[in-house]
Short mmCIF file of C-alpha atoms and ligand atoms in Angstrom, two decimals:
data_model
loop_
_atom_site.label_atom_id
_atom_site.label_comp_id
_atom_site.label_asym_id
_atom_site.label_seq_id
_atom_site.Cartn_x
_atom_site.Cartn_y
_atom_site.Cartn_z
CA MET A 27 16.29 -42.12 12.38
CA LYS A 28 15.20 -38.33 12.73
CA GLN A 29 14.24 -36.76 9.57
CA LYS A 30 16.66 -33.95 8.44
CA ARG A 31 14.70 -30.46 8.78
CA GLN A 32 13.24 -29.19 5.73
CA LEU A 33 12.39 -25.67 4.31
CA SER A 34 8.50 -24.74 3.70
CA ILE A 35 8.60 -22.73 0.50
CA GLY A 36 5.64 -20.69 -0.88
CA LEU A 37 5.21 -18.35 -3.89
CA SER A 38 3.51 -15.12 -3.81
CA LEU A 39 0.95 -14.50 -6.66
CA THR A 40 1.67 -10.56 -6.89
CA ALA A 41 3.57 -9.48 -9.61
CA THR A 42 6.37 -8.04 -7.76
CA TRP A 43 9.05 -8.65 -10.77
CA LYS A 44 6.96 -5.88 -12.48
CA LYS A 45 8.25 -3.01 -10.19
CA GLY A 46 10.32 -0.08 -11.33
CA ASP A 47 11.78 -0.11 -14.90
CA ASN A 48 11.93 -3.76 -15.15
CA GLU A 49 8.43 -3.92 -16.64
CA LYS A 50 8.91 -1.23 -19.47
CA GLN A 51 12.16 -3.28 -20.49
CA GLN A 52 10.42 -6.44 -20.39
CA LYS A 53 7.80 -5.11 -22.68
CA ASP A 54 10.15 -3.47 -24.89
CA THR A 55 12.17 -6.86 -25.23
CA GLY A 56 9.05 -9.16 -25.31
CA GLU A 57 10.45 -11.32 -22.54
CA GLY A 58 7.56 -10.36 -20.27
CA ASP A 59 4.21 -11.71 -19.66
CA ASP A 60 1.86 -10.40 -21.94
CA LEU A 61 -1.13 -11.93 -19.95
CA ASP A 62 -4.16 -9.70 -18.52
CA PRO A 63 -3.37 -9.49 -14.88
CA PHE A 64 -7.06 -9.66 -14.31
CA SER A 65 -7.59 -12.48 -15.91
CA ASN A 66 -6.55 -16.10 -14.43
CA ASP A 67 -4.30 -17.10 -17.15
CA LEU A 68 -0.99 -15.74 -15.56
CA PHE A 69 -1.63 -16.82 -11.86
CA VAL A 70 -2.83 -20.27 -13.22
CA LYS A 71 0.49 -20.44 -15.11
CA LEU A 72 2.47 -19.12 -11.98
CA ALA A 73 0.69 -21.82 -9.82
CA LYS A 74 1.60 -24.71 -12.32
CA MET A 75 5.39 -23.61 -12.32
CA ALA A 76 5.43 -23.67 -8.64
CA GLU A 77 3.56 -27.12 -8.26
CA ARG A 78 6.10 -28.64 -10.94
CA ALA A 79 8.84 -27.60 -8.39
CA LYS A 80 6.65 -29.55 -5.43
CA LEU A 81 6.46 -25.97 -3.48
CA ASP A 82 4.05 -26.14 -0.49
CA PHE A 83 1.58 -23.25 -1.56
CA VAL A 84 0.89 -20.27 -3.54
CA PHE A 85 -0.13 -17.23 -1.59
CA LYS A 86 -2.25 -14.25 -2.62
CA PRO A 87 -1.78 -11.23 -0.09
CA ASP A 88 -4.60 -8.48 -0.29
CA ALA A 89 -5.90 -5.08 0.71
CA LEU A 90 -9.33 -3.86 1.01
CA PHE A 91 -8.61 -0.20 -0.75
CA LEU A 92 -6.93 1.16 -3.82
CA GLN A 93 -3.62 2.82 -3.26
CA ALA A 94 -3.76 4.74 -6.54
CA ASN A 95 -0.29 6.23 -6.39
CA GLY A 96 1.48 3.43 -4.50
CA GLN A 97 5.31 2.76 -4.85
CA GLY A 98 6.03 0.84 -7.98
CA HIS A 99 3.89 -0.75 -10.84
CA SER A 100 0.29 0.90 -10.88
CA SER A 101 -1.54 -2.43 -10.58
CA ARG A 102 0.04 -3.45 -7.17
CA PHE A 103 -2.78 -2.60 -5.07
CA ALA A 104 -5.54 -3.66 -7.84
CA SER A 105 -6.41 -7.31 -7.37
CA LEU A 106 -8.78 -9.89 -8.02
CA ASP A 107 -10.61 -11.17 -4.80
CA PRO A 108 -7.98 -13.54 -3.41
CA THR A 109 -10.34 -16.29 -2.33
CA LEU A 110 -12.33 -16.23 -5.92
CA MET A 111 -8.92 -16.25 -7.79
CA LEU A 112 -7.41 -19.46 -5.92
CA THR A 113 -10.51 -21.25 -6.18
CA SER A 114 -10.37 -21.27 -9.97
CA ILE A 115 -6.72 -21.99 -9.59
CA ALA A 116 -7.75 -25.04 -7.26
CA ARG A 117 -9.66 -26.40 -10.51
CA GLU A 118 -6.36 -26.23 -12.48
CA THR A 119 -3.92 -27.94 -9.93
CA GLU A 120 -3.67 -30.87 -8.22
CA ARG A 121 -1.38 -30.91 -5.03
CA ILE A 122 -0.42 -27.32 -4.40
CA GLY A 123 -1.65 -25.44 -1.00
CA LEU A 124 -3.81 -22.30 -1.76
CA VAL A 125 -3.15 -19.69 0.73
CA THR A 126 -5.46 -16.82 0.76
CA THR A 127 -5.75 -13.51 2.64
CA VAL A 128 -8.83 -12.61 4.58
CA SER A 129 -9.01 -9.54 7.08
CA THR A 130 -10.48 -10.07 10.26
CA SER A 131 -11.21 -6.14 10.76
CA PHE A 132 -13.91 -5.87 8.25
CA ASN A 133 -15.80 -9.04 7.41
CA PRO A 134 -18.41 -11.16 9.02
CA PRO A 135 -16.93 -14.42 10.72
CA TYR A 136 -19.72 -16.91 9.38
CA ILE A 137 -19.12 -15.86 5.73
CA VAL A 138 -15.40 -16.04 6.16
CA ALA A 139 -15.52 -19.72 7.70
CA ARG A 140 -17.65 -20.75 4.83
CA GLN A 141 -15.84 -19.42 2.30
CA LEU A 142 -12.54 -20.85 3.42
CA GLN A 143 -14.09 -24.26 4.32
CA SER A 144 -15.62 -23.81 0.54
CA LEU A 145 -12.02 -23.37 -0.67
CA HIS A 146 -10.83 -26.13 1.38
CA TRP A 147 -13.78 -28.64 -0.32
CA LEU A 148 -13.18 -27.48 -3.87
CA SER A 149 -9.42 -28.04 -3.49
CA GLN A 150 -9.62 -31.18 -1.71
CA GLY A 151 -7.92 -29.90 1.56
CA ARG A 152 -5.49 -27.63 -0.02
CA ALA A 153 -6.65 -23.97 1.45
CA GLY A 154 -5.04 -22.03 4.04
CA TRP A 155 -5.97 -18.66 5.51
CA ASN A 156 -3.65 -15.92 5.82
CA ILE A 157 -5.29 -13.82 8.93
CA VAL A 158 -4.39 -10.13 8.33
CA THR A 159 -5.89 -7.28 10.60
CA SER A 160 -5.10 -4.69 7.86
CA LEU A 161 -2.97 -2.02 7.08
CA GLY A 162 -5.86 0.32 5.97
CA GLY A 163 -9.05 0.72 4.27
CA SER A 164 -11.50 1.38 7.24
CA GLU A 165 -12.96 4.18 4.94
CA ASN A 166 -14.73 1.48 2.88
CA PHE A 167 -16.43 0.04 5.76
CA THR A 168 -17.56 2.40 8.19
CA SER A 169 -17.23 6.28 8.97
CA GLU A 170 -14.90 5.45 11.92
CA PRO A 171 -11.06 6.02 11.90
CA MET A 172 -8.82 2.68 11.74
CA PRO A 173 -8.96 1.12 15.14
CA SER A 174 -5.35 0.81 17.05
CA SER A 175 -3.38 -2.35 16.14
CA GLU A 176 -4.21 -3.69 19.67
CA GLU A 177 -8.09 -3.40 19.14
CA ARG A 178 -7.73 -5.03 15.74
CA TYR A 179 -5.96 -7.86 17.29
CA GLU A 180 -8.25 -8.22 20.01
CA LYS A 181 -10.96 -8.56 17.39
CA ALA A 182 -8.85 -11.16 15.54
CA ILE A 183 -8.63 -13.28 18.34
CA GLU A 184 -12.46 -13.36 18.70
CA PHE A 185 -12.95 -13.85 15.02
CA THR A 186 -10.46 -16.36 14.63
CA GLY A 187 -12.08 -18.21 17.51
CA ILE A 188 -15.58 -18.07 15.97
CA VAL A 189 -14.26 -19.60 12.54
CA CYS A 190 -12.47 -22.30 14.26
CA LYS A 191 -15.82 -23.02 16.39
CA LEU A 192 -17.78 -22.99 13.43
CA TRP A 193 -15.67 -25.03 11.29
CA ALA A 194 -16.07 -27.92 14.43
CA SER A 195 -19.55 -27.30 14.65
CA TYR A 196 -20.44 -29.72 11.70
CA PRO A 197 -18.10 -32.47 11.95
CA TYR A 198 -17.24 -34.57 8.80
CA ASP A 199 -18.52 -37.66 10.77
CA ALA A 200 -21.80 -36.02 10.91
CA LEU A 201 -22.06 -35.84 7.46
CA ARG A 202 -21.24 -39.54 6.98
CA ALA A 203 -23.71 -40.32 9.39
CA GLY A 204 -26.60 -38.93 7.88
CA GLY A 205 -26.09 -34.98 8.50
CA ALA A 206 -28.96 -35.00 11.10
CA ALA A 207 -28.57 -34.18 14.95
CA SER A 208 -28.88 -37.37 16.71
CA GLU A 209 -29.75 -37.46 20.46
CA GLY A 210 -27.22 -40.24 22.21
CA ASN A 211 -24.28 -39.73 19.74
CA ALA A 212 -22.91 -36.77 21.25
CA ASP A 213 -19.55 -36.64 18.98
CA ARG A 214 -21.69 -36.91 15.81
CA ARG A 215 -23.79 -34.01 16.40
CA ILE A 216 -24.17 -30.77 14.60
CA GLU A 217 -23.91 -28.23 17.45
CA ALA A 218 -24.71 -24.63 17.62
CA ILE A 219 -22.04 -22.27 18.83
CA HIS A 220 -24.01 -19.79 20.87
CA HIS A 221 -21.31 -17.12 20.40
CA SER A 222 -21.81 -14.07 22.12
CA GLY A 223 -18.79 -11.75 22.58
CA LYS A 224 -17.43 -8.21 22.41
CA TYR A 225 -17.36 -7.86 18.61
CA PHE A 226 -19.58 -10.53 17.38
CA HIS A 227 -22.64 -12.65 17.87
CA VAL A 228 -22.72 -15.70 16.00
CA GLU A 229 -25.17 -18.52 16.69
CA GLY A 230 -23.96 -21.40 14.27
CA PRO A 231 -23.66 -24.01 13.30
CA LEU A 232 -22.17 -23.51 9.88
CA ASN A 233 -23.85 -24.62 7.15
CA LEU A 234 -21.10 -26.70 5.52
CA PRO A 235 -19.42 -29.67 7.13
CA ALA A 236 -15.61 -29.92 7.83
CA HIS A 237 -13.40 -31.42 5.39
CA PRO A 238 -12.21 -34.75 6.39
CA SER A 239 -8.19 -33.84 6.04
CA GLY A 240 -8.69 -31.21 9.02
CA THR A 241 -9.04 -27.31 9.27
CA PRO A 242 -7.10 -25.06 6.82
CA PRO A 243 -3.89 -24.25 8.30
CA LEU A 244 -3.78 -20.51 9.57
CA PHE A 245 -1.00 -17.97 8.51
CA GLN A 246 -0.66 -14.43 10.08
CA ALA A 247 1.04 -11.31 9.07
CA GLY A 248 2.05 -8.87 11.71
CA ALA A 249 5.01 -9.23 14.34
CA SER A 250 4.18 -6.31 16.69
CA ASP A 251 3.56 -7.70 20.37
CA SER A 252 -0.01 -8.22 20.07
CA GLY A 253 0.97 -9.64 16.50
CA ARG A 254 3.35 -12.14 18.13
CA ASN A 255 1.17 -13.12 20.86
CA PHE A 256 -1.55 -13.69 18.45
CA ALA A 257 0.47 -15.76 15.87
CA ALA A 258 2.07 -17.97 18.91
CA LEU A 259 -1.66 -18.74 20.06
CA VAL A 260 -3.24 -19.67 16.54
CA ALA A 261 -0.94 -19.66 13.67
CA ASP A 262 0.91 -22.52 11.92
CA ALA A 263 2.78 -20.26 10.22
CA ILE A 264 3.85 -16.46 10.12
CA PHE A 265 4.49 -14.30 6.88
CA ALA A 266 7.37 -12.05 8.12
CA SER A 267 9.17 -9.14 7.23
CA ILE A 268 12.69 -9.72 8.08
CA PRO A 269 15.23 -7.13 6.78
CA ASP A 270 18.31 -9.03 7.85
CA MET A 271 19.31 -12.60 9.72
CA ALA A 272 19.36 -11.16 13.10
CA SER A 273 15.84 -9.87 13.00
CA GLY A 274 15.11 -13.26 12.00
CA ILE A 275 16.68 -15.07 14.55
CA GLU A 276 15.36 -12.74 17.36
CA LEU A 277 11.55 -13.16 15.81
CA ARG A 278 11.90 -16.89 15.51
CA GLU A 279 13.49 -17.37 19.14
CA ASP A 280 10.61 -15.23 20.57
CA LEU A 281 7.81 -16.82 18.94
CA ARG A 282 8.93 -20.36 19.76
CA LYS A 283 9.04 -19.13 23.38
CA ARG A 284 5.46 -17.64 23.16
CA ALA A 285 4.33 -21.00 21.49
CA VAL A 286 5.34 -22.98 24.53
CA ALA A 287 3.76 -20.38 26.87
CA HIS A 288 0.57 -21.07 25.22
CA GLY A 289 1.05 -24.79 25.64
CA ARG A 290 2.07 -25.51 21.95
CA SER A 291 5.16 -27.19 20.69
CA PRO A 292 7.86 -24.53 19.99
CA ASP A 293 8.11 -25.92 16.22
CA ALA A 294 4.45 -24.81 16.08
CA VAL A 295 4.71 -21.56 14.15
CA ARG A 296 6.63 -21.85 10.99
CA VAL A 297 8.63 -18.56 10.22
CA LEU A 298 8.60 -17.74 6.63
CA PRO A 299 9.98 -14.35 5.58
CA GLY A 300 9.15 -12.88 2.01
CA LEU A 301 12.32 -13.27 0.10
CA TYR A 302 12.50 -10.90 -2.67
CA PHE A 303 15.03 -12.50 -4.96
CA PHE A 304 16.62 -10.89 -8.06
CA LEU A 305 18.38 -13.98 -9.57
CA ALA A 306 20.33 -14.03 -12.95
CA ASP A 307 22.81 -15.90 -14.92
CA THR A 308 25.54 -13.32 -13.52
CA ARG A 309 25.98 -11.16 -10.41
CA SER A 310 26.07 -8.30 -12.57
CA GLU A 311 22.75 -8.78 -14.55
CA ALA A 312 21.08 -9.71 -11.03
CA GLN A 313 22.46 -6.25 -9.76
CA GLU A 314 21.31 -4.45 -12.81
CA MET A 315 17.71 -5.80 -12.17
CA PHE A 316 17.79 -4.78 -8.98
CA GLU A 317 18.85 -1.30 -9.22
CA LYS A 318 16.06 -1.17 -12.23
CA ALA A 319 13.24 -2.11 -9.84
CA HIS A 320 14.19 0.79 -7.23
CA ALA A 321 15.41 3.19 -10.03
CA HIS A 322 11.90 5.06 -9.45
CA LEU A 323 12.26 5.43 -6.15
CA THR A 324 13.35 8.90 -5.99
CA PRO A 325 15.14 10.64 -2.50
CA GLU A 326 11.57 12.45 -2.12
CA ARG A 327 9.45 8.98 -2.25
CA ARG A 328 11.85 7.49 0.04
CA ARG A 329 11.81 10.00 2.64
CA ALA A 330 7.76 10.08 2.05
CA SER A 331 8.31 6.33 2.89
CA VAL A 332 10.02 7.18 5.99
CA ARG A 333 7.44 9.69 7.29
CA SER A 334 4.73 7.27 6.49
CA ILE A 335 6.47 4.02 8.41
CA LEU A 336 7.70 6.08 11.42
CA GLY A 337 6.13 9.83 11.37
CA LEU A 338 9.81 11.06 11.11
CA ASP A 339 10.59 13.99 8.78
CA LEU A 340 14.01 13.96 7.19
CA GLU A 341 13.27 16.95 4.78
CA GLY A 342 16.09 19.26 4.61
CA LEU A 343 18.77 16.86 5.97
CA SER A 344 21.76 15.99 3.61
CA PRO A 345 22.28 12.42 2.76
CA ASP A 346 25.32 12.21 5.08
CA GLN A 347 23.78 13.60 8.00
CA GLN A 348 23.61 10.96 10.97
CA VAL A 349 19.82 9.80 12.28
CA THR A 350 19.97 9.35 15.85
CA ALA A 351 17.71 7.89 18.38
CA ASP A 352 16.69 11.18 19.71
CA MET A 353 15.38 12.28 16.41
CA LEU A 354 12.52 9.63 16.73
CA PRO A 355 9.05 10.41 17.18
CA ASP A 356 7.33 8.98 20.72
CA ALA A 357 7.18 5.38 20.23
CA SER A 358 3.64 5.36 21.32
CA GLU A 359 2.48 7.45 18.58
CA PRO A 360 -0.11 5.52 16.27
CA VAL A 361 1.52 4.10 13.19
CA ARG A 362 -0.16 2.09 10.36
CA SER A 363 2.18 -0.83 11.00
CA ARG A 364 3.73 -1.41 14.22
CA THR A 365 5.92 -4.45 12.99
CA HIS A 366 7.25 -2.21 9.91
CA ALA A 367 7.76 0.91 12.62
CA ASP A 368 9.55 -1.37 15.26
CA LEU A 369 12.10 -2.55 12.65
CA LEU A 370 12.97 0.65 11.39
CA ARG A 371 13.41 2.23 14.92
CA LYS A 372 15.38 -0.74 16.18
CA TYR A 373 17.75 0.02 13.01
CA ILE A 374 17.95 3.73 13.81
CA VAL A 375 18.77 3.31 17.56
CA ASN A 376 21.40 0.26 16.85
CA ARG A 377 23.23 1.68 14.15
CA GLN A 378 22.49 5.60 13.96
CA PRO A 379 22.79 5.38 10.10
CA THR A 380 23.26 8.08 7.73
CA VAL A 381 20.38 9.50 5.81
CA GLY A 382 21.55 7.95 2.90
CA GLU A 383 22.03 4.54 4.35
CA LEU A 384 18.71 4.70 6.17
CA LEU A 385 16.86 5.51 2.63
CA SER A 386 18.43 2.38 0.98
CA ARG A 387 17.12 -0.20 3.77
CA PRO A 388 14.68 -2.58 2.80
CA GLU A 389 12.27 -1.19 5.73
CA VAL A 390 12.34 2.01 3.61
CA VAL A 391 12.04 0.51 -0.12
CA ASN A 392 10.73 -3.16 0.27
CA SER A 393 8.04 -3.53 2.99
CA ALA A 394 11.26 -4.79 5.13
CA HIS A 395 11.73 -8.04 3.28
CA TRP A 396 14.76 -9.77 2.78
CA VAL A 397 16.39 -8.96 -0.23
CA ALA A 398 18.64 -11.36 -2.21
CA VAL A 399 20.96 -10.43 -5.18
CA GLY A 400 22.88 -12.61 -7.15
CA THR A 401 23.27 -16.06 -8.88
CA VAL A 402 21.32 -19.26 -7.96
CA GLU A 403 24.45 -20.50 -6.04
CA ASP A 404 24.66 -16.89 -4.15
CA VAL A 405 21.10 -16.93 -3.11
CA MET A 406 20.85 -20.70 -2.38
CA GLN A 407 23.94 -20.41 0.13
CA GLU A 408 22.13 -17.34 1.40
CA MET A 409 19.33 -19.28 2.11
CA ILE A 410 21.07 -22.38 3.88
CA THR A 411 22.91 -19.79 5.96
CA TRP A 412 19.69 -18.20 7.29
CA PHE A 413 18.08 -21.86 7.69
CA GLU A 414 21.04 -23.21 9.87
CA ALA A 415 20.99 -19.89 11.91
CA GLY A 416 17.82 -20.55 13.00
CA ALA A 417 16.51 -17.34 11.21
CA MET A 418 13.63 -18.81 9.32
CA ASP A 419 11.60 -21.90 8.70
CA GLY A 420 11.49 -21.33 4.79
CA VAL A 421 10.33 -18.38 2.56
CA ILE A 422 7.30 -16.93 0.69
CA ALA A 423 9.11 -16.14 -2.37
CA LEU A 424 8.49 -12.67 -3.97
CA PRO A 425 10.41 -12.99 -7.57
CA GLY A 426 11.97 -9.54 -8.61
CA GLY A 427 13.36 -7.92 -11.61
CA SER A 428 11.89 -10.62 -14.28
CA LEU A 429 10.11 -13.84 -14.82
CA HIS A 430 13.18 -15.48 -15.60
CA SER A 431 14.53 -14.85 -12.18
CA LEU A 432 11.39 -16.64 -10.73
CA GLU A 433 12.40 -19.56 -13.38
CA LEU A 434 15.74 -19.68 -12.16
CA PHE A 435 14.33 -20.16 -8.44
CA LEU A 436 11.83 -22.80 -9.64
CA GLU A 437 13.81 -24.61 -11.99
CA GLU A 438 17.05 -24.17 -10.59
CA LEU A 439 17.26 -23.12 -7.10
CA VAL A 440 14.77 -25.32 -5.22
CA PRO A 441 15.76 -28.52 -7.15
CA ARG A 442 19.12 -27.95 -6.04
CA LEU A 443 17.76 -27.79 -2.44
CA ALA A 444 16.06 -30.83 -2.85
CA GLU A 445 19.33 -32.37 -4.10
CA GLN A 446 20.76 -31.56 -0.56
CA GLY A 447 17.89 -32.83 1.36
CA LEU A 448 16.55 -29.58 2.36
CA PHE A 449 13.29 -29.66 0.11
CA ARG A 450 11.02 -32.26 -1.29
CA SER A 451 11.63 -33.51 -4.51
CA GLU A 452 8.19 -35.08 -4.69
CA TYR A 453 4.81 -34.23 -2.85
CA THR A 454 4.44 -37.07 -0.25
CA GLY A 455 0.86 -35.73 0.92
CA LYS A 456 -2.31 -34.28 -0.86
CA THR A 457 -3.32 -31.51 1.31
CA LEU A 458 -1.61 -28.21 2.52
CA ARG A 459 -1.71 -29.63 6.14
CA GLU A 460 0.50 -32.54 5.05
CA HIS A 461 2.87 -30.38 3.14
CA LEU A 462 3.37 -28.02 6.31
CA ARG A 463 3.88 -31.53 8.21
CA ILE A 464 1.35 -30.04 10.92
CA GLU A 465 0.90 -32.28 13.59
CA SER A 466 -2.58 -33.62 13.92
CA ALA A 467 -2.79 -32.33 17.61
CA GLU A 468 -1.99 -28.90 16.67
CA GLY A 469 -5.10 -28.90 14.71
CA GLU A 470 -7.36 -29.02 17.52
CA ARG A 471 -7.60 -25.61 18.97
CA HIS A 472 -9.02 -24.55 22.02
CA PHE A 473 -10.47 -21.28 21.84
CA SER A 474 -13.40 -21.14 24.18
CA LYS A 475 -11.00 -19.46 26.88
CA PHE A 476 -9.91 -16.72 24.59
CA THR A 477 -13.43 -15.77 23.36
C1 LIG B 520 4.76 -9.48 6.29
C2 LIG B 520 3.44 -8.44 6.28
C3 LIG B 520 2.59 -8.82 5.22
C4 LIG B 520 1.28 -8.55 5.44
N1 LIG B 520 0.20 -8.54 4.61
C5 LIG B 520 -1.05 -7.82 4.72
C6 LIG B 520 -1.84 -8.10 3.34
O1 LIG B 520 -1.53 -8.70 2.56
N2 LIG B 520 -2.98 -7.56 3.55
C7 LIG B 520 -3.61 -6.74 4.93
O2 LIG B 520 -4.39 -6.26 4.81
N3 LIG B 520 -2.49 -6.52 5.80
C8 LIG B 520 -1.48 -7.09 5.92
N4 LIG B 520 -0.22 -7.06 6.96
C9 LIG B 520 -0.63 -6.16 7.87
C10 LIG B 520 -1.14 -6.86 9.28
O3 LIG B 520 -1.99 -7.79 9.23
C11 LIG B 520 -1.31 -6.08 10.49
O4 LIG B 520 -2.80 -5.41 10.09
C12 LIG B 520 -0.51 -5.05 10.63
O5 LIG B 520 0.78 -5.32 10.38
C13 LIG B 520 -0.19 -4.28 11.97
O6 LIG B 520 -0.19 -5.49 12.95
P1 LIG B 520 1.21 -5.21 13.73
O7 LIG B 520 0.73 -4.12 14.54
O8 LIG B 520 1.50 -6.46 14.36
O9 LIG B 520 2.37 -4.60 12.84
C14 LIG B 520 0.66 -7.54 6.79
C15 LIG B 520 1.91 -7.04 7.68
C16 LIG B 520 3.18 -7.87 7.47
C17 LIG B 520 4.13 -7.57 8.67
#
């Protein structure tokens, strides 16, 4: 009998519940966490909570620059190095996957291959790599301006190919066979990769053997045309910004087609939108938390957000004035994230919203993430609707409003999904690859033709 399709669920380890006025209220009432955000206690606590709920993984986004005046709480862009942080969580947990974010735009691939394989060994097969090409930060590495999205993806393909070849360059069997290269035993040999490409020269082999459970699963974030192509080529999952169900259906169908065009299964790339949820015991409490999380976003800040995403200036327009397609800047103008710019463009072209409507959209105030506000029952039903409509294969949980909102998600909502057969009630595997139900053939990637 065919098993019922199940959700994949991860938890973001960014303190998203502290945005806006909620943090102040949590401090005043003593209900917030009083743990130092740069000690590991808070994140270990969250990872253990997520493991008790049998989640697939915890996940840490990352940036390589400090955005001192970022929207929301001041520590949003200040964070521990995600791979180091997850390594210390590995010691404190047993089953949950650990997905770190590492940019392909500013790191050497040999170092990255070794760090990820190290996390994989130290966690016994639980590491995952969220591959990003970065939204900024080039000033911290070079005097050159930020490369275009297309160029960053070209480099990302070469980079990821090298990392995968390095992982394959020292097979686990070779370790078992005694470590040394031996003539006449070709499939046990440790081999150099001799890579010489447009961006990198790497001789190899890696100085660390592969883990016997297979390579770390690959995640990707970015859904422009180049981003989708990259995801369809290499990724096991995509962390997606999906503001509404129709956008999810479009992205998932497109990725399924692109995966098949690359000779992969249509199910190869799991679509995991960020789910920014405000859960409370009553709808009105949930709505209140949602409003507090957005209260600091004045109209000026929202207009600045539209300017930064799209290059569109709404200065001087009244809230009830309509925004139409002819007001949009040329689509070929460079933008920070093509994904976010395209989502907002599409909304304007399809809906011709008023300025007021536009300024309250998730694309403008919440990095285009799906926002769900209500009781456990409300948000669970919304998740089931999206899942059954084919708008996603799971979610990355971004808790909003309070830690209680996260507790309700992990301790009530997730178990109820499990009761309905839509999520596991116990771990059946030990590795992230097993949690995500990745077919073993998908682990064998053939990058040589792309690099
Ligand atoms: C949902 C989402 C999450 C992202 N997370 C990160 C991140 O944690 N760190 C980072 O440097 N870039 C992140 N990015 C940026 C992407 O890796 C990429 O550089 C950017 O979106 C440009 O790609 P695009 O042209 O496909 O939009 C994220 C993008 C999206 C859409």
